[in-house]
Amino acid sequence: MEFSGKNVLITGSSRGIGASIAKRLATFGLKVWINYRSGEAEAKSVQDEIVSNGGEADIIGFDVTDEGAFMDAIKHIVSTDGELSYLVNNAGITNDKLAMRMKVEDFVSVIDANLKSTFIGCREAVKVMSKKRFGAVVNVSSIVGETGNAGQTNYSASKGGVIAMTKSFAQESAPRGVRFNSVTPGFIATEMTDVLREEVKKAFIARIPLGRFGEPQEVADAVAFLLSDHSSYITGETLKVNGGMLM
Ligand code: NAP
């Protein structure tokens, strides 16, 4: 895959899946914009690793739930590089509890971080990309957005919303030359899943045909494919990256 001369913003790329996506895309010649909310030092170490491997990376810290900050960030990228070629809406959070104990604030904060932020990013991206009639967006959803999950009514609603919203953006934006797709990772080994108890991890692994959690770079490879010209006839798709857990 070759992306020379293009750039990409990856939200939430200071660690976990986002950091892997940033490192992977940089190896294909993309200039990478690393975003974080609080982990500035972690973002810097992702940048250092990319640069020491011969890639190009810049850091842009902002909270994806802040509409004005997200819009300013995209403006800054366009004024610096002349365009935003690709966007990966990856930043996300969980706040798990049984629905009957979930406050509306617990619900809304996850919707804001995962779904509202993705809407803002997609809306701003299509404005910028359609001017050049070029671009692609990948939204990081989750297997839980397809199946639901006990203890995750807020998270599953946000991720299911991301899948449906991606298809709506794909339909609106196809005539403007911009593609929108989502990936639905299953259980991936990051800090988000590190918090699971060992017996819970074992129970999930027993349900995964490939017999293990996925690695962040395995999600990164799926994202790279969906951004690249190798998927030029694919839009509105939901690509499962789950070791066969849901077929
Ligand atoms: P993670 O290790 O917890 O990393 C989350 C990243 O998002 C961090 O860089 C964090 O930055 C950033 N972030 C969170 N809230 C933000 C905000 N409001 N503004 C800007 N950045 C923000 O998570 P992960 O496991 O890599 O997950 C990445 C994505 O994959 C999420 O959308 C998640 O829902 C999805 N996913 C993960 C799994 C899994 O098994 N891990 C499975 C399916 C889907 P700071 O540290 O600076 O806050």
Coordinates of C-alpha atoms and ligand atoms in Angstrom, one line a residue:
M1 CA 0.0 0.0 0.0
E2 CA 1.3 3.4 -0.9
F3 CA -0.1 6.7 0.4
S4 CA 2.8 9.1 -0.3
G5 CA 2.1 12.9 -0.1
K6 CA -1.1 12.3 1.9
N7 CA -2.0 12.9 5.5
V8 CA -4.2 11.4 8.2
L9 CA -5.7 12.4 11.5
I10 CA -6.2 9.5 14.0
T11 CA -8.2 10.5 17.1
G12 CA -7.1 8.8 20.3
S13 CA -3.7 7.7 18.9
S14 CA -1.6 8.2 22.0
R15 CA -1.9 4.5 23.0
G16 CA -3.8 1.3 22.2
I17 CA -5.3 0.6 18.8
G18 CA -5.0 4.3 17.7
A19 CA -1.2 4.3 18.4
S20 CA -0.9 1.1 16.3
I21 CA -2.9 2.6 13.5
A22 CA -0.7 5.7 13.5
K23 CA 2.6 3.7 13.4
R24 CA 1.2 1.4 10.7
L25 CA 0.0 4.2 8.5
A26 CA 3.3 6.0 8.8
T27 CA 5.1 3.0 7.4
F28 CA 3.0 3.5 4.2
G29 CA 4.3 7.0 3.7
L30 CA 1.4 8.9 5.3
K31 CA 2.0 12.0 7.4
V32 CA 0.3 11.1 10.6
W33 CA -1.4 13.5 13.0
I34 CA -1.5 12.0 16.5
N35 CA -4.3 13.1 18.8
Y36 CA -4.6 12.7 22.6
R37 CA -6.8 14.1 25.3
S38 CA -4.6 13.8 28.4
G39 CA -1.6 11.6 27.4
E40 CA 0.7 14.1 25.9
A41 CA 3.9 12.2 26.9
E42 CA 2.5 9.0 25.4
A43 CA 1.6 10.9 22.2
K44 CA 5.2 12.2 22.1
S45 CA 6.6 8.7 22.4
V46 CA 4.4 7.5 19.5
Q47 CA 5.7 10.4 17.4
D48 CA 9.3 9.6 18.4
E49 CA 9.0 6.0 17.3
I50 CA 7.5 7.0 14.0
V51 CA 10.1 9.6 13.3
S52 CA 13.0 7.3 14.3
N53 CA 11.7 4.8 11.8
G54 CA 11.8 7.4 9.0
G55 CA 8.1 8.5 9.1
E56 CA 6.5 11.8 9.5
A57 CA 4.2 12.6 12.5
D58 CA 2.8 15.7 14.2
I59 CA 0.9 15.9 17.5
I60 CA -2.5 17.7 18.0
G61 CA -4.0 17.5 21.4
F62 CA -7.8 18.1 21.8
D63 CA -10.9 16.6 23.4
V64 CA -13.0 15.0 20.6
T65 CA -16.2 15.8 22.5
D66 CA -15.4 19.5 22.2
E67 CA -17.0 20.5 18.8
G68 CA -15.1 23.8 18.6
A69 CA -11.7 22.2 19.4
F70 CA -12.3 19.4 16.9
M71 CA -13.2 21.9 14.2
D72 CA -10.2 24.1 15.0
A73 CA -7.9 21.0 14.8
I74 CA -9.1 20.1 11.3
K75 CA -8.7 23.8 10.2
H76 CA -5.1 23.7 11.6
I77 CA -4.3 20.5 9.8
V78 CA -5.7 21.9 6.5
S79 CA -3.8 25.2 6.9
T80 CA -0.6 23.3 7.7
D81 CA -0.7 20.6 5.0
G82 CA -3.1 22.0 2.5
E83 CA -5.6 19.2 3.0
L84 CA -6.9 16.4 5.2
S85 CA -6.7 13.3 3.1
Y86 CA -7.9 10.7 5.6
L87 CA -9.5 10.5 9.0
V88 CA -9.7 7.7 11.5
N89 CA -12.3 8.3 14.3
N90 CA -10.8 5.9 16.9
A91 CA -11.0 7.7 20.3
G92 CA -13.4 5.9 22.6
I93 CA -14.2 5.2 26.2
T94 CA -16.2 2.7 28.3
N95 CA -18.1 3.2 31.5
D96 CA -19.6 -0.2 32.2
K97 CA -22.4 -1.0 34.6
L98 CA -25.8 -2.8 34.6
A99 CA -28.4 -0.7 32.9
M100 CA -30.6 -0.5 36.0
R101 CA -27.7 1.1 37.9
M102 CA -26.7 3.4 35.0
K103 CA -27.3 7.1 35.4
V104 CA -28.3 9.2 32.4
E105 CA -24.9 11.0 32.8
D106 CA -23.1 7.6 32.5
F107 CA -25.0 6.9 29.3
V108 CA -24.6 10.3 27.7
S109 CA -20.9 10.7 28.5
V110 CA -20.2 7.5 26.5
I111 CA -22.5 8.5 23.7
D112 CA -20.6 11.9 23.6
A113 CA -17.2 10.4 23.5
N114 CA -17.9 7.6 21.0
L115 CA -20.8 8.7 18.8
K116 CA -21.1 12.5 19.0
S117 CA -17.3 12.9 18.4
T118 CA -17.4 10.6 15.4
F119 CA -20.3 12.6 14.0
I120 CA -18.3 15.9 14.4
G121 CA -15.2 14.3 12.8
C122 CA -17.1 12.8 9.8
R123 CA -19.0 16.1 9.2
E124 CA -15.9 18.2 9.2
A125 CA -14.0 15.7 7.1
V126 CA -16.6 15.5 4.4
K127 CA -16.6 19.3 4.1
V128 CA -12.9 19.5 3.6
M129 CA -12.5 16.3 1.5
S130 CA -15.4 17.0 -0.9
K131 CA -13.6 20.2 -2.0
K132 CA -10.9 17.9 -3.5
R133 CA -13.3 15.1 -4.3
F134 CA -10.9 12.8 -2.6
G135 CA -10.7 11.2 0.8
A136 CA -11.7 8.3 3.1
V137 CA -12.8 7.9 6.7
V138 CA -12.7 4.9 8.9
N139 CA -14.7 4.8 12.1
V140 CA -13.7 2.4 14.8
S141 CA -16.9 0.7 16.1
S142 CA -17.0 -2.6 18.0
I143 CA -18.4 -6.1 17.9
V144 CA -20.5 -4.9 20.8
G145 CA -22.2 -2.5 18.4
E146 CA -23.4 -5.5 16.4
T147 CA -24.3 -7.9 19.3
G148 CA -25.0 -5.8 22.4
N149 CA -23.4 -6.7 25.7
A150 CA -24.6 -7.0 29.3
G151 CA -23.1 -4.1 31.3
Q152 CA -22.5 -2.0 28.2
T153 CA -25.9 -0.5 27.1
N154 CA -24.2 2.9 26.8
Y155 CA -21.2 1.6 24.8
S156 CA -23.1 -0.8 22.6
A157 CA -25.6 2.0 21.7
S158 CA -22.7 4.3 20.8
K159 CA -21.0 1.7 18.7
G160 CA -24.2 0.5 17.0
G161 CA -24.8 4.2 16.2
V162 CA -21.4 4.5 14.7
I163 CA -22.1 1.6 12.3
A164 CA -25.4 3.1 11.1
M165 CA -24.1 6.6 10.9
T166 CA -21.1 5.5 8.8
K167 CA -23.5 4.1 6.2
S168 CA -25.5 7.4 6.1
F169 CA -22.3 9.4 5.6
A170 CA -21.2 6.9 2.9
Q171 CA -24.5 7.5 1.0
E172 CA -24.3 11.3 1.3
S173 CA -20.6 11.5 0.4
A174 CA -20.2 8.9 -2.4
P175 CA -21.2 11.5 -5.0
R176 CA -18.6 13.8 -3.5
G177 CA -15.8 11.3 -3.9
V178 CA -15.4 10.4 -0.2
R179 CA -15.7 6.9 1.2
F180 CA -16.8 6.0 4.7
N181 CA -16.4 2.6 6.3
S182 CA -16.2 1.2 9.8
V183 CA -14.3 -1.6 11.5
T184 CA -15.7 -3.7 14.4
P185 CA -12.9 -5.1 16.5
G186 CA -13.7 -8.0 18.8
F187 CA -11.5 -8.3 21.9
I188 CA -8.1 -6.6 21.3
A189 CA -5.3 -6.6 23.8
T190 CA -5.1 -3.0 25.0
E191 CA -5.5 -1.1 28.3
M192 CA -9.3 -1.1 27.6
T193 CA -9.4 -4.9 27.9
D194 CA -6.6 -5.2 30.4
V195 CA -9.0 -4.3 33.1
L196 CA -11.1 -7.5 32.5
R197 CA -10.6 -10.2 35.2
E198 CA -8.6 -13.3 34.1
E199 CA -11.7 -15.6 34.3
V200 CA -13.7 -13.1 32.1
K201 CA -10.8 -13.1 29.6
K202 CA -10.7 -16.9 29.5
A203 CA -14.5 -17.1 29.0
F204 CA -14.2 -14.7 26.0
I205 CA -11.3 -16.5 24.5
A206 CA -13.3 -19.8 24.6
R207 CA -15.8 -18.0 22.3
I208 CA -13.2 -16.9 19.8
P209 CA -12.6 -19.4 17.0
L210 CA -9.0 -18.1 16.5
G211 CA -8.4 -18.8 20.2
R212 CA -6.9 -15.5 21.3
F213 CA -7.5 -11.7 21.7
G214 CA -6.5 -9.7 18.6
E215 CA -3.4 -7.5 18.5
P216 CA -3.9 -3.7 17.9
Q217 CA -1.8 -3.9 14.6
E218 CA -4.4 -6.4 13.3
V219 CA -7.0 -3.7 13.5
A220 CA -4.5 -1.2 12.1
D221 CA -4.1 -3.4 9.0
A222 CA -7.8 -3.5 8.4
V223 CA -8.0 0.3 8.7
A224 CA -5.1 0.7 6.3
F225 CA -6.9 -1.4 3.7
L226 CA -10.1 0.6 4.1
L227 CA -8.3 3.9 3.6
S228 CA -6.3 2.7 0.7
D229 CA -7.1 2.5 -3.0
H230 CA -7.2 -1.3 -2.5
S231 CA -10.7 -0.7 -1.2
S232 CA -11.7 1.9 -3.8
Y233 CA -15.0 0.2 -4.6
I234 CA -15.9 -0.3 -0.9
T235 CA -18.0 2.2 1.0
G236 CA -20.6 1.9 3.8
E237 CA -19.0 -1.4 4.8
T238 CA -18.6 -2.8 8.3
L239 CA -15.4 -4.9 8.5
K240 CA -15.3 -7.4 11.4
V241 CA -11.9 -7.9 13.0
N242 CA -12.8 -10.3 15.7
G243 CA -11.1 -13.7 15.2
G244 CA -14.3 -15.2 14.0
M245 CA -16.2 -14.4 17.2
L246 CA -19.2 -13.1 15.2
M247 CA -19.6 -14.3 11.6
Ligands
NAP1 P1 -7.5 2.8 24.9 O1 -6.3 1.9 25.0 O2 -8.3 3.1 26.2 O3 -7.1 4.2 24.2 C1 -8.1 5.2 24.0 C2 -7.5 6.3 23.3 O4 -8.5 7.3 23.1 C3 -6.4 7.1 24.1 O5 -5.4 7.6 23.1 C4 -7.1 8.2 24.7 O6 -6.3 9.4 24.9 C5 -8.1 8.6 23.6 N1 -9.3 9.3 24.1 C6 -10.3 8.9 24.9 N2 -11.2 9.8 25.1 C7 -10.8 10.9 24.3 C8 -11.3 12.2 24.1 N3 -12.4 12.6 24.6 N4 -10.6 13.0 23.2 C9 -9.4 12.6 22.6 N5 -8.9 11.4 22.9 C10 -9.6 10.5 23.7 O7 -8.6 2.2 23.9 P2 -8.4 1.1 22.7 O8 -8.6 -0.2 23.3 O9 -7.2 1.4 22.0 O10 -9.7 1.5 21.9 C11 -9.6 2.3 20.7 C12 -10.9 2.3 20.0 O11 -11.2 0.9 19.7 C13 -12.1 2.8 20.9 O12 -13.0 3.4 20.1 C14 -12.7 1.5 21.4 O13 -14.1 1.6 21.7 C15 -12.5 0.6 20.2 N6 -12.5 -0.9 20.4 C16 -11.6 -1.4 21.3 C17 -11.7 -2.8 21.5 C18 -10.7 -3.5 22.4 O14 -10.9 -4.7 22.7 N7 -9.6 -2.8 23.0 C19 -12.6 -3.6 20.9 C20 -13.6 -3.0 20.1 C21 -13.5 -1.6 19.8 P3 -5.9 9.9 26.4 O15 -5.2 8.8 27.1 O16 -5.1 11.1 26.2 O17 -7.2 10.1 27.1

